[in-house]
Tab-separated table of C-alpha atoms in Angstrom:
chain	number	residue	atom	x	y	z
A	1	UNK	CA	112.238	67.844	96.552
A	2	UNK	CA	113.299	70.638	98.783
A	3	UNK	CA	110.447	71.022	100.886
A	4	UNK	CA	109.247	67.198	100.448
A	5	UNK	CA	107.519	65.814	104.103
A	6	UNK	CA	107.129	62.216	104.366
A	7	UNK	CA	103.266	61.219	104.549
A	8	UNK	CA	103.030	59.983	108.512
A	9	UNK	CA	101.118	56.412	107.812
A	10	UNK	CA	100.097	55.702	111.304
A	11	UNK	CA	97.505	58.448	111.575
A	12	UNK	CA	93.643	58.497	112.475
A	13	UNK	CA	92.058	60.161	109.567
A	14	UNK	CA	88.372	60.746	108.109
A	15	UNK	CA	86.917	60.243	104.799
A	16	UNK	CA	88.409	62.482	103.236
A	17	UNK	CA	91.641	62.920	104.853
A	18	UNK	CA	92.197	58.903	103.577
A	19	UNK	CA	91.434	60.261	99.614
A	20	UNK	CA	93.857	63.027	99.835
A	21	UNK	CA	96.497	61.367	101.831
A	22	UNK	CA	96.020	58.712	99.026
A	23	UNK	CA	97.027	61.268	96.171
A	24	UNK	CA	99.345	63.236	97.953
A	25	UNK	CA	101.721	59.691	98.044
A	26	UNK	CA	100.939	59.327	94.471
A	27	UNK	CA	101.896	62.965	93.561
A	28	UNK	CA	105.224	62.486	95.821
A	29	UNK	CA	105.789	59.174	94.283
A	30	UNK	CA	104.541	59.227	91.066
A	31	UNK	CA	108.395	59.107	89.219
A	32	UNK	CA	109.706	56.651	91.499
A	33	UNK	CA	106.822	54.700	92.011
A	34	UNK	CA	105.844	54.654	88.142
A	35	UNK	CA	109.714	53.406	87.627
A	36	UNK	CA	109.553	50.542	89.815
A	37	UNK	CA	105.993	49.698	88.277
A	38	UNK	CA	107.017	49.488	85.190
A	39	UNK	CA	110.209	47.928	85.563
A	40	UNK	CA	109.160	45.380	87.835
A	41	UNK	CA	105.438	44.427	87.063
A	42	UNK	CA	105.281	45.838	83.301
A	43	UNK	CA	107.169	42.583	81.738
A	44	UNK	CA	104.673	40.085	83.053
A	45	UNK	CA	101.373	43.557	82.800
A	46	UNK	CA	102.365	43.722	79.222
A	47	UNK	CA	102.267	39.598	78.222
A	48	UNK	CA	98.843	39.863	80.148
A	49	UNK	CA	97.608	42.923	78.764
A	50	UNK	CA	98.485	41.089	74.802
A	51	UNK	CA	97.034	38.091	75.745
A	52	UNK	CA	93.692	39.498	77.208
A	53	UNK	CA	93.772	42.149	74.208
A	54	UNK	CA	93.939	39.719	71.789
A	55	UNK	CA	91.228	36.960	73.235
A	56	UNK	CA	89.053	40.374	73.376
A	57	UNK	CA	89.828	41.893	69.974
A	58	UNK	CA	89.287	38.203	68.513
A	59	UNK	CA	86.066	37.313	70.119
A	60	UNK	CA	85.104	40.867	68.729
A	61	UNK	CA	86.226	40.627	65.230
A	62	UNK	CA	84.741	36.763	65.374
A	63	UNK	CA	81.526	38.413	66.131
A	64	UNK	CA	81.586	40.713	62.888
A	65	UNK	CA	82.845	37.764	60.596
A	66	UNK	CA	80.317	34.768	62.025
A	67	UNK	CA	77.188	37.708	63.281
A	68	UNK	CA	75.205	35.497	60.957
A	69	UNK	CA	76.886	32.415	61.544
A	70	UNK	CA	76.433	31.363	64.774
A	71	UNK	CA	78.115	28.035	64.009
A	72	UNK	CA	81.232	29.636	63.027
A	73	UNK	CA	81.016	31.965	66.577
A	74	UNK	CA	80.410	28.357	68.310
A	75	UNK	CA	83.632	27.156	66.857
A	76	UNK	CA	85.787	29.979	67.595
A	77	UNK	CA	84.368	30.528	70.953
A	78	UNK	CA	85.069	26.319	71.576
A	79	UNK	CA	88.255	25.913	69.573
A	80	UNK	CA	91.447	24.673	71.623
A	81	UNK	CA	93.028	27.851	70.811
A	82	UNK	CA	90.634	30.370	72.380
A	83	UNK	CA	90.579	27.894	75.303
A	84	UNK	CA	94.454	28.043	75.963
A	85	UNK	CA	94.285	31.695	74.936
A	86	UNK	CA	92.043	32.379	77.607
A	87	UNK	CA	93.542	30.045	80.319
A	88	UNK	CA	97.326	32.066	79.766
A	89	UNK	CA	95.447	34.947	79.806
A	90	UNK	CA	93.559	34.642	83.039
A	91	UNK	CA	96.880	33.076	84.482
A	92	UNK	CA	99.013	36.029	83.329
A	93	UNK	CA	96.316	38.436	84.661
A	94	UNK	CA	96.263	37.072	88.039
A	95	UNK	CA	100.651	37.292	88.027
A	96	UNK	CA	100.026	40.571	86.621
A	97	UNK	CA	97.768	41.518	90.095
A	98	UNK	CA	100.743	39.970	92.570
A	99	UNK	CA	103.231	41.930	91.209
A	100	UNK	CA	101.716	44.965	91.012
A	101	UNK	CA	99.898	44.602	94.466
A	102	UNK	CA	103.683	42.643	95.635
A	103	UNK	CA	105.594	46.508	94.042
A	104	UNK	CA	102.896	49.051	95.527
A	105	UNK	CA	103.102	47.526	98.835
A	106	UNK	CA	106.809	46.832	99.216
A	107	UNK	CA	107.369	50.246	98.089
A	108	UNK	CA	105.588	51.487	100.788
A	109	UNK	CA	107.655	49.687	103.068
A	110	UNK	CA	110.882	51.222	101.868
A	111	UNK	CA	109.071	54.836	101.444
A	112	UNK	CA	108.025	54.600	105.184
A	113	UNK	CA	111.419	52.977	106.562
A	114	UNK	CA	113.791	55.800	104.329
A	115	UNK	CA	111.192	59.015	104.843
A	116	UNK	CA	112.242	60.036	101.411
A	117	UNK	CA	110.388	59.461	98.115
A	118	UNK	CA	114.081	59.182	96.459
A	119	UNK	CA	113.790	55.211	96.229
A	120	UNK	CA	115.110	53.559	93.658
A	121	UNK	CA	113.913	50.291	91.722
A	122	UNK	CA	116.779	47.998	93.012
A	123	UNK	CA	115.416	48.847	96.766
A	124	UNK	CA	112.183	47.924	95.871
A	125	UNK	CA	112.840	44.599	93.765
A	126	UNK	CA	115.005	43.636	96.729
A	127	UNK	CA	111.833	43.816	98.739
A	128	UNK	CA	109.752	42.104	96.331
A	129	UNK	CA	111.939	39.109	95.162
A	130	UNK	CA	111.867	38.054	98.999
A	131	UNK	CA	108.341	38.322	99.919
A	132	UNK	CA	106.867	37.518	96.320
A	133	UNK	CA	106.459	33.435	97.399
A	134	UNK	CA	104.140	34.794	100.414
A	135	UNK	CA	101.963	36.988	98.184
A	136	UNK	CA	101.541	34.220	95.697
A	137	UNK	CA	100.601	31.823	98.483
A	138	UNK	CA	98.040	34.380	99.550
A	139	UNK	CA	96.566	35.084	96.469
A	140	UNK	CA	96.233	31.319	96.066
A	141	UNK	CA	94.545	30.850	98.980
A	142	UNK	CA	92.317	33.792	99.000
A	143	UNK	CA	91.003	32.444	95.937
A	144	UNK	CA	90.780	28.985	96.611
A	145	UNK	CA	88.307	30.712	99.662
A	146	UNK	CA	86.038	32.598	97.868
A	147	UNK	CA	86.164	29.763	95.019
A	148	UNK	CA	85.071	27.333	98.333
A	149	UNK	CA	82.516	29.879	99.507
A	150	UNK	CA	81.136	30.283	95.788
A	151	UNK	CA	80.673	26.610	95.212
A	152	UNK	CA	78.841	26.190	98.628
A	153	UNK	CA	76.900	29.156	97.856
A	154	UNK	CA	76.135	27.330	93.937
A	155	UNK	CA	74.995	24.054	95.400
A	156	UNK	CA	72.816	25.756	98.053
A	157	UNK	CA	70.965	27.495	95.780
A	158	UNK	CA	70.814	24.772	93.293
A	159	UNK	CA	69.311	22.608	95.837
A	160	UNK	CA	66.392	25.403	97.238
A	161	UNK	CA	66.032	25.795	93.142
A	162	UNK	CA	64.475	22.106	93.181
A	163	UNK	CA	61.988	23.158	95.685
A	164	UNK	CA	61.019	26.725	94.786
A	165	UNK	CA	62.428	29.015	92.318
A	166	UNK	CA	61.518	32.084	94.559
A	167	UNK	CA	63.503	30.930	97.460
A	168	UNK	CA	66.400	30.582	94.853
A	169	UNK	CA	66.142	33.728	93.458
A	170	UNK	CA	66.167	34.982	97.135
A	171	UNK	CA	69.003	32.877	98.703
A	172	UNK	CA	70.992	34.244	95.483
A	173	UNK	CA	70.336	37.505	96.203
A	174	UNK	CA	71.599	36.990	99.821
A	175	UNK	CA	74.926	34.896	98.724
A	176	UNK	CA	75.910	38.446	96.888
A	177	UNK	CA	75.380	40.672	99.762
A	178	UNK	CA	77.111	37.866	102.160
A	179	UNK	CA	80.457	37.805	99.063
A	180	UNK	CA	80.195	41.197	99.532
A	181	UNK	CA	80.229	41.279	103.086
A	182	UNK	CA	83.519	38.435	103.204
A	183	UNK	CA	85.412	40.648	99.952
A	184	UNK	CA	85.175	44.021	101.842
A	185	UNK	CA	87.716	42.995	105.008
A	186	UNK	CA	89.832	40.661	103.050
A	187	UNK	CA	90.840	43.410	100.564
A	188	UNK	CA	93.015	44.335	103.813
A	189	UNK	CA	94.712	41.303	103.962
A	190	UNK	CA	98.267	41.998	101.318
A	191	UNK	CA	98.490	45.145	103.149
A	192	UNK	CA	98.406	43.585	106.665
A	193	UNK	CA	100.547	40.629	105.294
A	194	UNK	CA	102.653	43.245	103.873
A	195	UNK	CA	102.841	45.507	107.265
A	196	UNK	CA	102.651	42.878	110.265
A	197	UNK	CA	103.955	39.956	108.537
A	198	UNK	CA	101.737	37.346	109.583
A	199	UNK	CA	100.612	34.291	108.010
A	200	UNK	CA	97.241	33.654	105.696
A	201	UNK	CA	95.197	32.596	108.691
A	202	UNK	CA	96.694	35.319	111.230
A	203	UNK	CA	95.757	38.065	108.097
A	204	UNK	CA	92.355	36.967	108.087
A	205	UNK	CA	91.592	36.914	111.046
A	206	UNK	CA	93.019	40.215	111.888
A	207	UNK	CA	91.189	41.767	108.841
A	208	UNK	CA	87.766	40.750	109.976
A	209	UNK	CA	89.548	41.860	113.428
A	210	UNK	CA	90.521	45.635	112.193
A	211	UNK	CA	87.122	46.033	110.022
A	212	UNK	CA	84.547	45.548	113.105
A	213	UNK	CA	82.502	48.769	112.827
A	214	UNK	CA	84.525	50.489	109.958
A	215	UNK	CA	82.936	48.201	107.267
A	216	UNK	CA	80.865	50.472	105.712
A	217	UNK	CA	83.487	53.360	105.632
A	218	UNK	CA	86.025	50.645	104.160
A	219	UNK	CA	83.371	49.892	101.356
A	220	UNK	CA	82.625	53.512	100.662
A	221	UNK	CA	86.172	54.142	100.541
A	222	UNK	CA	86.750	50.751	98.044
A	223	UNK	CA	84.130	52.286	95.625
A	224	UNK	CA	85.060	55.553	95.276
A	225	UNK	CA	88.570	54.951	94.538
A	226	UNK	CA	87.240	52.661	92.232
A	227	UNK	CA	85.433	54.151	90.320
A	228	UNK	CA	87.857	57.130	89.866
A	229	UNK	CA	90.613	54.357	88.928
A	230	UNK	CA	87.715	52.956	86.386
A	231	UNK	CA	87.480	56.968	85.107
A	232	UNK	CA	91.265	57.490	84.227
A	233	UNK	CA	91.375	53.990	83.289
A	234	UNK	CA	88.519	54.664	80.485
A	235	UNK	CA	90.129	57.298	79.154
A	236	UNK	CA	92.725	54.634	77.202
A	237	UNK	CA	89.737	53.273	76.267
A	238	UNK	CA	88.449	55.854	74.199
A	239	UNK	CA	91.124	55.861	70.951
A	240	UNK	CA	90.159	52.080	70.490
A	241	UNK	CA	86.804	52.708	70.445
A	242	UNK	CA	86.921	55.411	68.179
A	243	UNK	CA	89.088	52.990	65.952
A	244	UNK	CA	86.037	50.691	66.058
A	245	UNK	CA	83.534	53.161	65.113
A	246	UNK	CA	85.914	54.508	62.152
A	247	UNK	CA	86.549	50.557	61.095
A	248	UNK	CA	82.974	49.560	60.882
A	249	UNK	CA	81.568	52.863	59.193
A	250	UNK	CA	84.497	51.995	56.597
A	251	UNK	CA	83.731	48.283	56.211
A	252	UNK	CA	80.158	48.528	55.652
A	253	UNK	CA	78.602	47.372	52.345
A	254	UNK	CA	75.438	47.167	52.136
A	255	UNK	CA	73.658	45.175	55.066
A	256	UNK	CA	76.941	42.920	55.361
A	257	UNK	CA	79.762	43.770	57.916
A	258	UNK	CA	83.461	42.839	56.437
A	259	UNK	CA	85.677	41.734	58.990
A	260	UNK	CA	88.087	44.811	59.860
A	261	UNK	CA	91.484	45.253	57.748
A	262	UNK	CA	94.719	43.869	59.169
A	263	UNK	CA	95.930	47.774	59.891
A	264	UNK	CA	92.579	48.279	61.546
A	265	UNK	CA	92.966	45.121	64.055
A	266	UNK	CA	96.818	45.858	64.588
A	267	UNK	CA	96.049	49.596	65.852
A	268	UNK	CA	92.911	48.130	67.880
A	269	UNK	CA	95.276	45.398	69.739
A	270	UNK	CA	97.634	48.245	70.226
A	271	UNK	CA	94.935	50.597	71.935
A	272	UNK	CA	93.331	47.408	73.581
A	273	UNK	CA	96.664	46.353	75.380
A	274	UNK	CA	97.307	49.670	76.375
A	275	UNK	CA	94.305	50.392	77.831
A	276	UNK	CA	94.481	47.010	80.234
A	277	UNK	CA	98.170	48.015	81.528
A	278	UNK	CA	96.168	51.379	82.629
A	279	UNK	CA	94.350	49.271	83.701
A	280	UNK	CA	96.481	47.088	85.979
A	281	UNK	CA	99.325	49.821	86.471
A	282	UNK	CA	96.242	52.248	87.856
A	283	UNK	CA	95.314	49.555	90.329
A	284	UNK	CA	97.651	50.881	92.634
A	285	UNK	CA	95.234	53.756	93.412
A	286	UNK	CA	92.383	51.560	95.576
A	287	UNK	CA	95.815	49.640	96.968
A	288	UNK	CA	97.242	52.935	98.394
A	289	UNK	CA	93.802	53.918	99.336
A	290	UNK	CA	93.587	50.295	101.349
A	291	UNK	CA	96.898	51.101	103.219
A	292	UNK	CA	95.249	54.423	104.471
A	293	UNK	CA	92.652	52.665	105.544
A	294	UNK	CA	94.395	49.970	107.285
A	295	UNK	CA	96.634	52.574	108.871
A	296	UNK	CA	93.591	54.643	110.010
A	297	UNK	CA	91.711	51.180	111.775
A	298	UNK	CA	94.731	50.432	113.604
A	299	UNK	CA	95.333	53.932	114.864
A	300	UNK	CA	92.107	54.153	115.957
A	301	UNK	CA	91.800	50.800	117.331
A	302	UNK	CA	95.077	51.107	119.102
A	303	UNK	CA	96.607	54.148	118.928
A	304	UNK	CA	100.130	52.750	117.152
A	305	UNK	CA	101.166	55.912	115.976
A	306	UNK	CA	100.329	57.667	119.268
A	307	UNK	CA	101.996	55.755	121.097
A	308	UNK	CA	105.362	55.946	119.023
A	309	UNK	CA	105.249	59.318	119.371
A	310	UNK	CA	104.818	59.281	123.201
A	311	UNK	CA	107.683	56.938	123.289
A	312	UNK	CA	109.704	59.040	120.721
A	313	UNK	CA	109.393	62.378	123.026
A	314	UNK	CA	110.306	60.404	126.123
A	315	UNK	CA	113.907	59.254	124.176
A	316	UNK	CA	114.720	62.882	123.605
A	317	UNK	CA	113.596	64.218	127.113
């Protein structure tokens, strides 16, 4: 704490510069941010992470108990209860995203206001209980886009698939590259909402705004990160699976598969649930990586930070 240096966000800065900046505010914030993660966000990450581990761990075990019945798989996979398993679950995931995205974000804000990583929970849920309405609304809306964009995308293919299957296969191959294309900017848009505080509209238009020319750096950046937060993620991965491998060498007689004791699927929902809060908890990684990012574009595109500094040196002339 004694020689801590607050990370200067508005900065230029390459490739590279962006990763370690990126864990260099992890590795100053790690305790404080971890705290306000899992104070704040780990209530509604944890009913999320059960309800997804439990939908998975089902559909598993209902595939050794029905493997040769695919009736019985039919009727679990259609039953009312998977169904409203599956709709809480994709509900509580999506919650789970705001407030984790709503807690990385604000805690920025207070870390780059203060200049100390000494910030404690109450700061941040301050933050996040006022601006929480506006990242729902965004979230919302960002879906209901891409869900608009899909479904133009679906019937446009359907409707080339009547005429020739080849142009479908090729106008699908083009609506990925164009989602692509649209998801790349817009993952800017909570940390511009977060940053300039505009509205949804203002957001989106500044992302595709800030991205001109950096979109290919912004997508390199997005995958990396990703697949290192996919890496440490996986690692919680690993004691369920070899749970599973244990469970089925254990429950095999003969050519028949026994569904898995009641120990067995208690210590697999445990591993299961732990591994999606990793999961969700470790998002913050490509998040902090986007604010770098979004800090670099404007600094380059307008020289922010510069010009605070110029100003700054002329008030102590």
């Amino acid at each position: 704490m004694q020689n801590f240096t607050p990370i200067e966000f508005q900065q230029a800065r390459d490739f590279s510069k962006k990763l370690n900046a990126t864990f260099e505010f992890l590795q100053q914030n790690f305790k404080s941010l971890g705290k306000s993660l899992l104070y704040i966000a780990g209530p509604v990450v944890l009913i999320g992470s059960l309800l997804a581990g439990s939908l998975y761990t089902g559909y598993l075990n209902s595939i050794l108990s029905y493997g040769s019945d695919p009736a019985g798989l039919f009727d679990f996979i259609n039953s009312t209860t998977t169904w409203i398993q599956g709709a809480a679950a994709v509900l509580f995931v999506f919650i789970s995203g705001i407030f984790v995205v709503s807690v990385v974000y604000n805690y920025m804000l207070e870390y780059d206001a203060r200049k100390s990583n000494r910030i404690e929970v109450d700061a941040v849920w301050t933050r996040v209980r006022q601006t929480l309405p506006a990242y729902f609304v965004t979230f919302f809306l960002f879906f209901v886009l891409l869900l608009s964009v899909y479904a133009l995308a679906f019937l446009f293919i359907a409707g080339l698939g009547t005429l020739s299957i080849g142009l479908a296969i090729l106008a699908a191959f083009v609506v990925v590259v164009l989602l692509i294309y649209l998801v790349v900017p817009l993952s800017l848009i909570f940390v511009v909402r977060a940053f300039e505080k505009v509205g949804f509209i203002g957001a989106v238009q500044r992302c595709f705004m800030l991205i001109q020319g950096k979109w290919w750096s912004t997508f390199g950046l997005l995958v990396i990160v990703a697949l290192v937060q996919s890496m440490m993620a996986s690692v919680f991965f690993i004691p369920w699976y070899v749970n599973s491998i244990i469970t089925m060498l254990h429950t095999i007689e003969g050519q028949t598969i026994q569904e898995p004791s009641t120990i067995s699927q208690l210590i697999n929902n445990v591993f299961i649930v732990l591994y999606f809060m990793a999961s969700f908890l470790l998002y913050s990684l490509p998040l902090i990586a986007l604010a770098f990012q979004y800090f670099n574009l404007v600094e380059l595109k307008e020289a922010r930070g510069l010009m605070n500094r110029i100003e700054h040196m002329q008030n102590t002339v």
